[in-house]
Tab-separated table of N, CA and C in Angstrom:
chain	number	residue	atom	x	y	z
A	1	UNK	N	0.827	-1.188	0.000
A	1	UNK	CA	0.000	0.000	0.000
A	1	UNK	C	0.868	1.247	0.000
A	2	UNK	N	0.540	2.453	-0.312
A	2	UNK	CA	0.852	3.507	-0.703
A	2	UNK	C	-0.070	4.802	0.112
A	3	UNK	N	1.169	5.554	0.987
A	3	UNK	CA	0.282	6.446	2.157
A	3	UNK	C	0.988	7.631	2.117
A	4	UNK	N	0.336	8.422	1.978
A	4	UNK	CA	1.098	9.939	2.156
A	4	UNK	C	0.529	10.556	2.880
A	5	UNK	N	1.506	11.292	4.144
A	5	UNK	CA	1.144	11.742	5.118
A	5	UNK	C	1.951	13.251	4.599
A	6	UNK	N	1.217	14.145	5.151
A	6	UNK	CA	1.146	15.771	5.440
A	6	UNK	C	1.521	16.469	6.298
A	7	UNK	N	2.189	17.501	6.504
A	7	UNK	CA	2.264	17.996	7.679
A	7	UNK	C	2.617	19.315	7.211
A	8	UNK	N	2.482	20.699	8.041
A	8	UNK	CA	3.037	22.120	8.106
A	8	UNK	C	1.495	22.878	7.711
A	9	UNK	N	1.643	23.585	7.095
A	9	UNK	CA	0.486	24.264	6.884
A	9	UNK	C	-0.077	25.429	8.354
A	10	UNK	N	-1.416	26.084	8.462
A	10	UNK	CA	-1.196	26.919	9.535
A	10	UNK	C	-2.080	28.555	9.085
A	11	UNK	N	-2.288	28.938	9.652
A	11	UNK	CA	-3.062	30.147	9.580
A	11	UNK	C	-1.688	31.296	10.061
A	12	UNK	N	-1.822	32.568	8.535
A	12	UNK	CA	-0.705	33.245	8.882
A	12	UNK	C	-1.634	34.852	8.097
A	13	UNK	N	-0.899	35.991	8.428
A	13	UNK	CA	-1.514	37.025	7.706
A	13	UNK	C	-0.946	37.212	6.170
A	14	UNK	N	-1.478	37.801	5.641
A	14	UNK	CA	-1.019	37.673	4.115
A	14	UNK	C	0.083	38.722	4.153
A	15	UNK	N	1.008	38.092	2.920
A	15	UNK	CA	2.198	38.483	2.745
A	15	UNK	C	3.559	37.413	3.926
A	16	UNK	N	3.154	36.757	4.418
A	16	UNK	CA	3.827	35.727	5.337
A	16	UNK	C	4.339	34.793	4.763
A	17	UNK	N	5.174	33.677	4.935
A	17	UNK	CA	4.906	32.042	4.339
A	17	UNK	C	4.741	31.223	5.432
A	18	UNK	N	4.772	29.999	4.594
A	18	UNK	CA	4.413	28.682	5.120
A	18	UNK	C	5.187	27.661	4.249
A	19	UNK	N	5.292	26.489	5.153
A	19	UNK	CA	5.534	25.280	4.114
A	19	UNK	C	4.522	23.889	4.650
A	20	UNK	N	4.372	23.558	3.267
A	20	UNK	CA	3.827	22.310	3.522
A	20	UNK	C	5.129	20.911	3.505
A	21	UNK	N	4.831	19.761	4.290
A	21	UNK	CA	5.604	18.602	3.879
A	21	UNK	C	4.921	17.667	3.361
A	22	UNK	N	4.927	16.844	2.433
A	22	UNK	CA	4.575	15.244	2.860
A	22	UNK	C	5.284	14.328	2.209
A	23	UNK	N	5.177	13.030	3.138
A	23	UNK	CA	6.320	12.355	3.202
A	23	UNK	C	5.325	10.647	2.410
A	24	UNK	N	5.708	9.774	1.361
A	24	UNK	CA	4.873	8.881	1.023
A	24	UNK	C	5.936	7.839	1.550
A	25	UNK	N	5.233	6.763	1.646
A	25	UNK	CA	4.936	5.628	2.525
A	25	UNK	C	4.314	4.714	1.517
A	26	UNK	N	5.757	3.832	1.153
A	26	UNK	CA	5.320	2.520	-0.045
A	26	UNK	C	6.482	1.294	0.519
A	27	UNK	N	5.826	0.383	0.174
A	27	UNK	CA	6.867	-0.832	0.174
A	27	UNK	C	7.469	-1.059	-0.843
A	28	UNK	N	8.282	-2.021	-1.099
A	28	UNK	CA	9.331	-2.117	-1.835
A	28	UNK	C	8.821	-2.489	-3.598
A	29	UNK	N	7.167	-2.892	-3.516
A	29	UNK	CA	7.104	-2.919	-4.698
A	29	UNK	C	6.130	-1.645	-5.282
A	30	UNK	N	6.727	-0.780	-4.962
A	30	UNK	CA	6.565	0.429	-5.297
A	30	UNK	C	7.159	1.551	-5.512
A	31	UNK	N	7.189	2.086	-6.554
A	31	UNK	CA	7.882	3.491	-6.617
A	31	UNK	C	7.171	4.892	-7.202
A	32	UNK	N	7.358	5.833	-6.893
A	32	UNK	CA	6.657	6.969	-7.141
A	32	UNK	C	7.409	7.691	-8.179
A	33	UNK	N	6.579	7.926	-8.862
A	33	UNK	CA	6.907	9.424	-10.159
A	33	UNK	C	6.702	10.949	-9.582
A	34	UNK	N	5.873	10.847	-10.298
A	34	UNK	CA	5.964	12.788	-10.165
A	34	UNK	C	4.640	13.031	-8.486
A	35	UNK	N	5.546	13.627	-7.591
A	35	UNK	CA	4.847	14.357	-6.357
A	35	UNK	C	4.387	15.939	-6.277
A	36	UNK	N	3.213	15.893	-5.954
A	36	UNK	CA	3.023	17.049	-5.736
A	36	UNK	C	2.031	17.788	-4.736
A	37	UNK	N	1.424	19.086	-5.610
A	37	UNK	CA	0.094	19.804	-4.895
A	37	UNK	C	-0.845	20.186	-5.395
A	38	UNK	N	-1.450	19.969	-4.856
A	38	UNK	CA	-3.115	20.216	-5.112
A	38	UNK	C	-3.606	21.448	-3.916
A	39	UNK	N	-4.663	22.073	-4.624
A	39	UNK	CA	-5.589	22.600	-3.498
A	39	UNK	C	-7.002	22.974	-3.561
A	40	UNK	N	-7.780	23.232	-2.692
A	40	UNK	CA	-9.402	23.796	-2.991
A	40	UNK	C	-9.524	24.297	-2.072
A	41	UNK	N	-10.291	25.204	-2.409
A	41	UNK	CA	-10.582	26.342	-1.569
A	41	UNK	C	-12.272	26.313	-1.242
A	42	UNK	N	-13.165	27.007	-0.077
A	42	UNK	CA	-13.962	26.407	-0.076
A	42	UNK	C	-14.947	26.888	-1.167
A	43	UNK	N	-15.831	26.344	-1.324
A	43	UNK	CA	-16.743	26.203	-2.321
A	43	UNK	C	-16.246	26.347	-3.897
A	44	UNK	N	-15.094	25.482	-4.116
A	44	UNK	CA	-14.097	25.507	-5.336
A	44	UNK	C	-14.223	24.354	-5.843
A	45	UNK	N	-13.682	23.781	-7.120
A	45	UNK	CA	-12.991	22.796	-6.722
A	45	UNK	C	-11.404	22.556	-7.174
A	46	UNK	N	-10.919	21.730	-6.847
A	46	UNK	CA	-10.012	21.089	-6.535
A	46	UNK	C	-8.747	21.555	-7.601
A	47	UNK	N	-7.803	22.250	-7.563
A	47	UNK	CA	-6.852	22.732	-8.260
A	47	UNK	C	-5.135	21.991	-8.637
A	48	UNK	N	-4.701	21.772	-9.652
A	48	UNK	CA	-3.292	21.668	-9.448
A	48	UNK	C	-2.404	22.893	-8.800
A	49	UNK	N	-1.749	22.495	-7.998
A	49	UNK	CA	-0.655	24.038	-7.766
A	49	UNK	C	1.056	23.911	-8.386
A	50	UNK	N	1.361	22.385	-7.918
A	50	UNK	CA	2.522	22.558	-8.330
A	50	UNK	C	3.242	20.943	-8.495
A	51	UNK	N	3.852	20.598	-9.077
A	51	UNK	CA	4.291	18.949	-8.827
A	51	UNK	C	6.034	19.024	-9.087
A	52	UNK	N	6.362	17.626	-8.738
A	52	UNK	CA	7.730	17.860	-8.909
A	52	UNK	C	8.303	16.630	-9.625
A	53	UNK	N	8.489	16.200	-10.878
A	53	UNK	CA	9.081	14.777	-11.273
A	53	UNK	C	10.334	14.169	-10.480
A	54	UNK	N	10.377	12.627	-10.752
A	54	UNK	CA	11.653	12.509	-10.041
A	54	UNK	C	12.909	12.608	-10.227
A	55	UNK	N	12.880	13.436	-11.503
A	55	UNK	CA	14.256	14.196	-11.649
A	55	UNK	C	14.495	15.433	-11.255
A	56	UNK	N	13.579	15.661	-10.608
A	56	UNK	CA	13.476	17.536	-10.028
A	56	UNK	C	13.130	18.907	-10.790
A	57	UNK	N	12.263	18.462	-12.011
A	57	UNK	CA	11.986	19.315	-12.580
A	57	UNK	C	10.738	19.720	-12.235
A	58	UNK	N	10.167	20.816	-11.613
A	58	UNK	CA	9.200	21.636	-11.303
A	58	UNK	C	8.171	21.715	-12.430
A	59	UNK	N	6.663	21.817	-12.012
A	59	UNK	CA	5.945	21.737	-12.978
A	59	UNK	C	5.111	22.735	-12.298
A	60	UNK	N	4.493	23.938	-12.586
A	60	UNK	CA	3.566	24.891	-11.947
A	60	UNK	C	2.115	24.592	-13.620
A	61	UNK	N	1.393	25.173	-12.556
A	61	UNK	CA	0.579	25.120	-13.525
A	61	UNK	C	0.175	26.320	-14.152
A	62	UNK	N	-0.177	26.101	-15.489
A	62	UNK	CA	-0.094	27.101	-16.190
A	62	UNK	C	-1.823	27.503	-16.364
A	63	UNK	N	-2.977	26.656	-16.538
A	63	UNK	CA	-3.919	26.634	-16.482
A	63	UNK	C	-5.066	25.528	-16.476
A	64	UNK	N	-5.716	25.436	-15.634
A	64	UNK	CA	-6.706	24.437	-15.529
A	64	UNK	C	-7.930	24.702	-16.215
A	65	UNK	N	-8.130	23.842	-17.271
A	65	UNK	CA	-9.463	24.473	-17.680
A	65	UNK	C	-9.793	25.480	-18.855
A	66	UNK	N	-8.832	26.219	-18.878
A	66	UNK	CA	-8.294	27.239	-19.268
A	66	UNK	C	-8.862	28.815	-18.844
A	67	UNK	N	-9.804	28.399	-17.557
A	67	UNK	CA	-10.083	29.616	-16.827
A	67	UNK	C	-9.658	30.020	-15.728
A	68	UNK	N	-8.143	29.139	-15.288
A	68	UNK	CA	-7.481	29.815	-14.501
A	68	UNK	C	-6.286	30.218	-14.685
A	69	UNK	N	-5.489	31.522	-14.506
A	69	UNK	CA	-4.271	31.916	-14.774
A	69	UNK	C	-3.254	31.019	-13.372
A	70	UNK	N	-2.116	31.464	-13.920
A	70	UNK	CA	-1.093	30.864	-13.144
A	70	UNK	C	-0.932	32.070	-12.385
A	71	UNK	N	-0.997	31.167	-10.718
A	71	UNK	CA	-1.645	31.819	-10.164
A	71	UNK	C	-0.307	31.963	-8.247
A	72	UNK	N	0.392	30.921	-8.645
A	72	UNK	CA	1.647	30.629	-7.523
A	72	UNK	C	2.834	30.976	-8.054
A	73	UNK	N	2.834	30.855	-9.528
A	73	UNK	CA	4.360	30.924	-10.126
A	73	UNK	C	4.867	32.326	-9.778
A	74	UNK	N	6.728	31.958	-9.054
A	74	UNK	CA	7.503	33.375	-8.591
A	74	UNK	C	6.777	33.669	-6.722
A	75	UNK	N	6.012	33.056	-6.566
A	75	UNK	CA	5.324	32.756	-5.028
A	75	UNK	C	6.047	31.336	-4.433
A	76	UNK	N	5.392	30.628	-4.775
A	76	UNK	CA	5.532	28.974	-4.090
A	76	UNK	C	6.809	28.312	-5.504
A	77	UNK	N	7.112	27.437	-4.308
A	77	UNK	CA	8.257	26.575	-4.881
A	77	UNK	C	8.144	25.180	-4.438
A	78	UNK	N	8.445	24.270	-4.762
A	78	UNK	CA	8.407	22.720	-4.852
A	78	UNK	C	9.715	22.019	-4.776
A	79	UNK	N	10.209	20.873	-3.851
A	79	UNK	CA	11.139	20.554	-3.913
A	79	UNK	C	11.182	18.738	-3.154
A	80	UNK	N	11.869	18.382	-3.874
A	80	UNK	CA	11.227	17.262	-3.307
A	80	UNK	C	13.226	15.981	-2.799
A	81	UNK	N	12.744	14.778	-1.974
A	81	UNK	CA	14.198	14.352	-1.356
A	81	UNK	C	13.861	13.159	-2.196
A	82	UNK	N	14.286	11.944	-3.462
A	82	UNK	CA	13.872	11.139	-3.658
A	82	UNK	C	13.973	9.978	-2.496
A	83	UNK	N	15.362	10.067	-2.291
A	83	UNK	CA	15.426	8.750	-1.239
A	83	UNK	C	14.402	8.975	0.086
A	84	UNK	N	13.970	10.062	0.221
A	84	UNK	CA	12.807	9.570	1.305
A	84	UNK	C	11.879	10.043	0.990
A	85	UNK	N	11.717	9.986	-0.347
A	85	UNK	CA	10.116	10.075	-0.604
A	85	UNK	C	9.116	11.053	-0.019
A	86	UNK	N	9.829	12.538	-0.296
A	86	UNK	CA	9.328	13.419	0.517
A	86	UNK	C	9.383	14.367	-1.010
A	87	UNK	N	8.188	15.513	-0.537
A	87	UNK	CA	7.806	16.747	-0.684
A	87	UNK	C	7.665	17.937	-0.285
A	88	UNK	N	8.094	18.827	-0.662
A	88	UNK	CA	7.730	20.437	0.478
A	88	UNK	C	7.476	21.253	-1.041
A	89	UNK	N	6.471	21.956	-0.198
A	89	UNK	CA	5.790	23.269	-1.123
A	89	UNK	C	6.035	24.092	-0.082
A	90	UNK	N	6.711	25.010	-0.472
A	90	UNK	CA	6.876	26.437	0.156
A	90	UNK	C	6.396	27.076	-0.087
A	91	UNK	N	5.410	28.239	0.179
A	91	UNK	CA	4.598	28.983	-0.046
A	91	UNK	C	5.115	30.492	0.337
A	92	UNK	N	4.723	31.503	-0.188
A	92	UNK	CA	5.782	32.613	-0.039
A	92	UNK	C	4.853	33.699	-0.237
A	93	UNK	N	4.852	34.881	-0.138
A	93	UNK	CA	4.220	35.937	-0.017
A	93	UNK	C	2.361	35.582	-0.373
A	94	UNK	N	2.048	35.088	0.490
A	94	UNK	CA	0.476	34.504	0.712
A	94	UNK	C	-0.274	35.046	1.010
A	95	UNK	N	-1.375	34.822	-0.034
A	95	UNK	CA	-2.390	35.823	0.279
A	95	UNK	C	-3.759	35.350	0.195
A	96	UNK	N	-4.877	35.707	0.452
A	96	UNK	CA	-6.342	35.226	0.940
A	96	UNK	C	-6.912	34.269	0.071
A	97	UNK	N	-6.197	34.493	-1.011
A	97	UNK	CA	-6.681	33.315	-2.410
A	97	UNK	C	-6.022	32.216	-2.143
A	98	UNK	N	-4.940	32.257	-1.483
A	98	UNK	CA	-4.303	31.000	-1.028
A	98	UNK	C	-4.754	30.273	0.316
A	99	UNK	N	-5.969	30.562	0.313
A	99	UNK	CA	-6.634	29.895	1.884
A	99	UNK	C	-7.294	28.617	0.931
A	100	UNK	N	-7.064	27.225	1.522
A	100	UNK	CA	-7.606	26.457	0.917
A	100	UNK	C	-7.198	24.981	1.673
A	101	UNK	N	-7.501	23.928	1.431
A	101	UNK	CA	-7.365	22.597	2.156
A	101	UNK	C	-6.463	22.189	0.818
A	102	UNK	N	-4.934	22.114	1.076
A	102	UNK	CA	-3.965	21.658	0.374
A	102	UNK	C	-3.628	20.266	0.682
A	103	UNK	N	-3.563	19.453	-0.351
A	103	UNK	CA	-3.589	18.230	-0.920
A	103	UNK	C	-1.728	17.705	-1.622
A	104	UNK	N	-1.746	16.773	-0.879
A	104	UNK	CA	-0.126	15.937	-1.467
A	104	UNK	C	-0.919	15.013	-2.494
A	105	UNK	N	-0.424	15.067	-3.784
A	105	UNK	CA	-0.657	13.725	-4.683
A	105	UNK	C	0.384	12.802	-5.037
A	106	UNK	N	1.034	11.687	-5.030
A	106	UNK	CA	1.334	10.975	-5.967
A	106	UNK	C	1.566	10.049	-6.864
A	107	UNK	N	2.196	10.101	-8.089
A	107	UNK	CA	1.987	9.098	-8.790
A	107	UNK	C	2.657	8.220	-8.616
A	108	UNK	N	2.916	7.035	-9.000
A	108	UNK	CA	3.150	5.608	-8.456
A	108	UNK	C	3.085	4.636	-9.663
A	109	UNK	N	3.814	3.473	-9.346
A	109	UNK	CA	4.055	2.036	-10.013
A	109	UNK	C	3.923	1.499	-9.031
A	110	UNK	N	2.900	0.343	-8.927
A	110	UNK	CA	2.987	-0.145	-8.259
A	110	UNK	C	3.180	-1.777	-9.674
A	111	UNK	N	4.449	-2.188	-8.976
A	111	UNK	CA	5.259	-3.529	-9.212
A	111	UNK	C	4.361	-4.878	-9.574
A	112	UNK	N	3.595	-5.193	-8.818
A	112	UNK	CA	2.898	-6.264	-8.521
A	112	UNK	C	1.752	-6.326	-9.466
A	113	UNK	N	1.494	-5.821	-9.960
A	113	UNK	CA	0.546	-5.509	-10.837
A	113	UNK	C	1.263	-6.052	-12.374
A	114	UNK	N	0.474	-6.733	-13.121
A	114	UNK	CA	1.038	-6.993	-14.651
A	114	UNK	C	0.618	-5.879	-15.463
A	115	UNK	N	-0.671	-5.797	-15.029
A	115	UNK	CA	-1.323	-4.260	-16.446
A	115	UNK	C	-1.911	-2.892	-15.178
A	116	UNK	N	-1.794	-1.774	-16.057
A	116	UNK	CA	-2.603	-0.786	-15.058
A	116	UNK	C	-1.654	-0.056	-13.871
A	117	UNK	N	-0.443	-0.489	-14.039
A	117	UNK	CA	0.474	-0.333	-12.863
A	117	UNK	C	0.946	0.950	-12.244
A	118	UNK	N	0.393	1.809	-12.916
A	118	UNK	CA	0.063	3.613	-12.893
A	118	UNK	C	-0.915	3.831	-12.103
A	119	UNK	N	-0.565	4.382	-10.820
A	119	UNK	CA	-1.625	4.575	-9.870
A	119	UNK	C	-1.587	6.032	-9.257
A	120	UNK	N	-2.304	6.394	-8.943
A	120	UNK	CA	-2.520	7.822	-7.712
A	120	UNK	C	-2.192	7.746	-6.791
A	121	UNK	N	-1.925	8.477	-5.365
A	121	UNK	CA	-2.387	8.874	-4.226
A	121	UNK	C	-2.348	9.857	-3.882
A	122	UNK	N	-3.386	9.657	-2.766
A	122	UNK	CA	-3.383	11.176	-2.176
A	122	UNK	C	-3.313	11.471	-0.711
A	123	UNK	N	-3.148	12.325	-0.453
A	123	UNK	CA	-2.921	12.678	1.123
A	123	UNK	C	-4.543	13.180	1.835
A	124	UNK	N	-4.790	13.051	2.732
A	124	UNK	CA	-5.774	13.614	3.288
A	124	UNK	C	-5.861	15.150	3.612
A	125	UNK	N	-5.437	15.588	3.316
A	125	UNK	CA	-5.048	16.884	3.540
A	125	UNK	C	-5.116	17.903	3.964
A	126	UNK	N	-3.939	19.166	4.387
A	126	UNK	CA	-4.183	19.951	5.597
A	126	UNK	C	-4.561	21.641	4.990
A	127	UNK	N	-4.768	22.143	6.293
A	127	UNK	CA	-5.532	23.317	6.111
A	127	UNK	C	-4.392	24.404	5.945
A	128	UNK	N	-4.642	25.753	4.812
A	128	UNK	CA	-3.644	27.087	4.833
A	128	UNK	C	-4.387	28.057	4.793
A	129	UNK	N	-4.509	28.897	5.870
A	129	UNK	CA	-5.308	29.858	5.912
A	129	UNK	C	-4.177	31.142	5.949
A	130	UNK	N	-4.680	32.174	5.070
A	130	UNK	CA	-4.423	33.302	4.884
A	130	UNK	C	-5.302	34.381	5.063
A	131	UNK	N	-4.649	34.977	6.271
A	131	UNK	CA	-5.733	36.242	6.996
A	131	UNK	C	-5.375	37.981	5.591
A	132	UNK	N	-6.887	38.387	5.634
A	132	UNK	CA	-5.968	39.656	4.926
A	132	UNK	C	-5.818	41.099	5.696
């Protein structure tokens, strides 16, 4: 099984930062691809913010939908440790649009599997509130 746990996040005034962590949790017949973030805000839904492949190339998003602008890039940054299977989104001059229940995703092989072996996960995920 495949578990990603969360942590950091926090209520701060805008213009402040924060970082998020999360750390995934696989056994040996598993390995993860590209980690990242997600977020929603309330009565939203559910956004890409930022991911990181496992060669360390940063992926922000440019638009969802195509009715949202890029909206973190030159703000938040992404960085991730492969050998422990960790993530941090740093979040950086934050502001009220960035209040939202932020989400760890990632992608995965899972081994054991003959077909389909491309899988998700996700984190349960924690709260970033930005006061203005």
């Amino acid at each position: 099984q495949v578990q990603l746990v969360e942590s950091g996040g926090g209520l701060v005034p805008a213009g402040r930062s924060l970082r998020a962590s999360c750390l995934g949790l696989a056994g040996r017949d598993f390995s993860f691809r590209a980690m990242g973030w997600y977020r929603q805000a309330p009565g939203k839904e559910r956004e890409f913010v930022a991911d990181i492949s496992s060669t360390g190339v940063s992926n922000y998003a440019s638009s969802v939908r195509g009715r949202f602008a890029i909206s973190v890039k030159g703000r938040f940054d992404v960085s991730r440790n492969n050998a422990e299977n960790t993530v941090d989104l740093e979040m950086n001059d934050l502001q009220p649009e960035d209040t939202g229940v932020y989400y760890c995703k990632a992608e995965y092989t899972d081994y054991r599997l003959s077909v389909s072996r491309r899988r998700d996960a996700w984190g349960q995920g924690i709260q970033v509130t930005v006061s203005s």
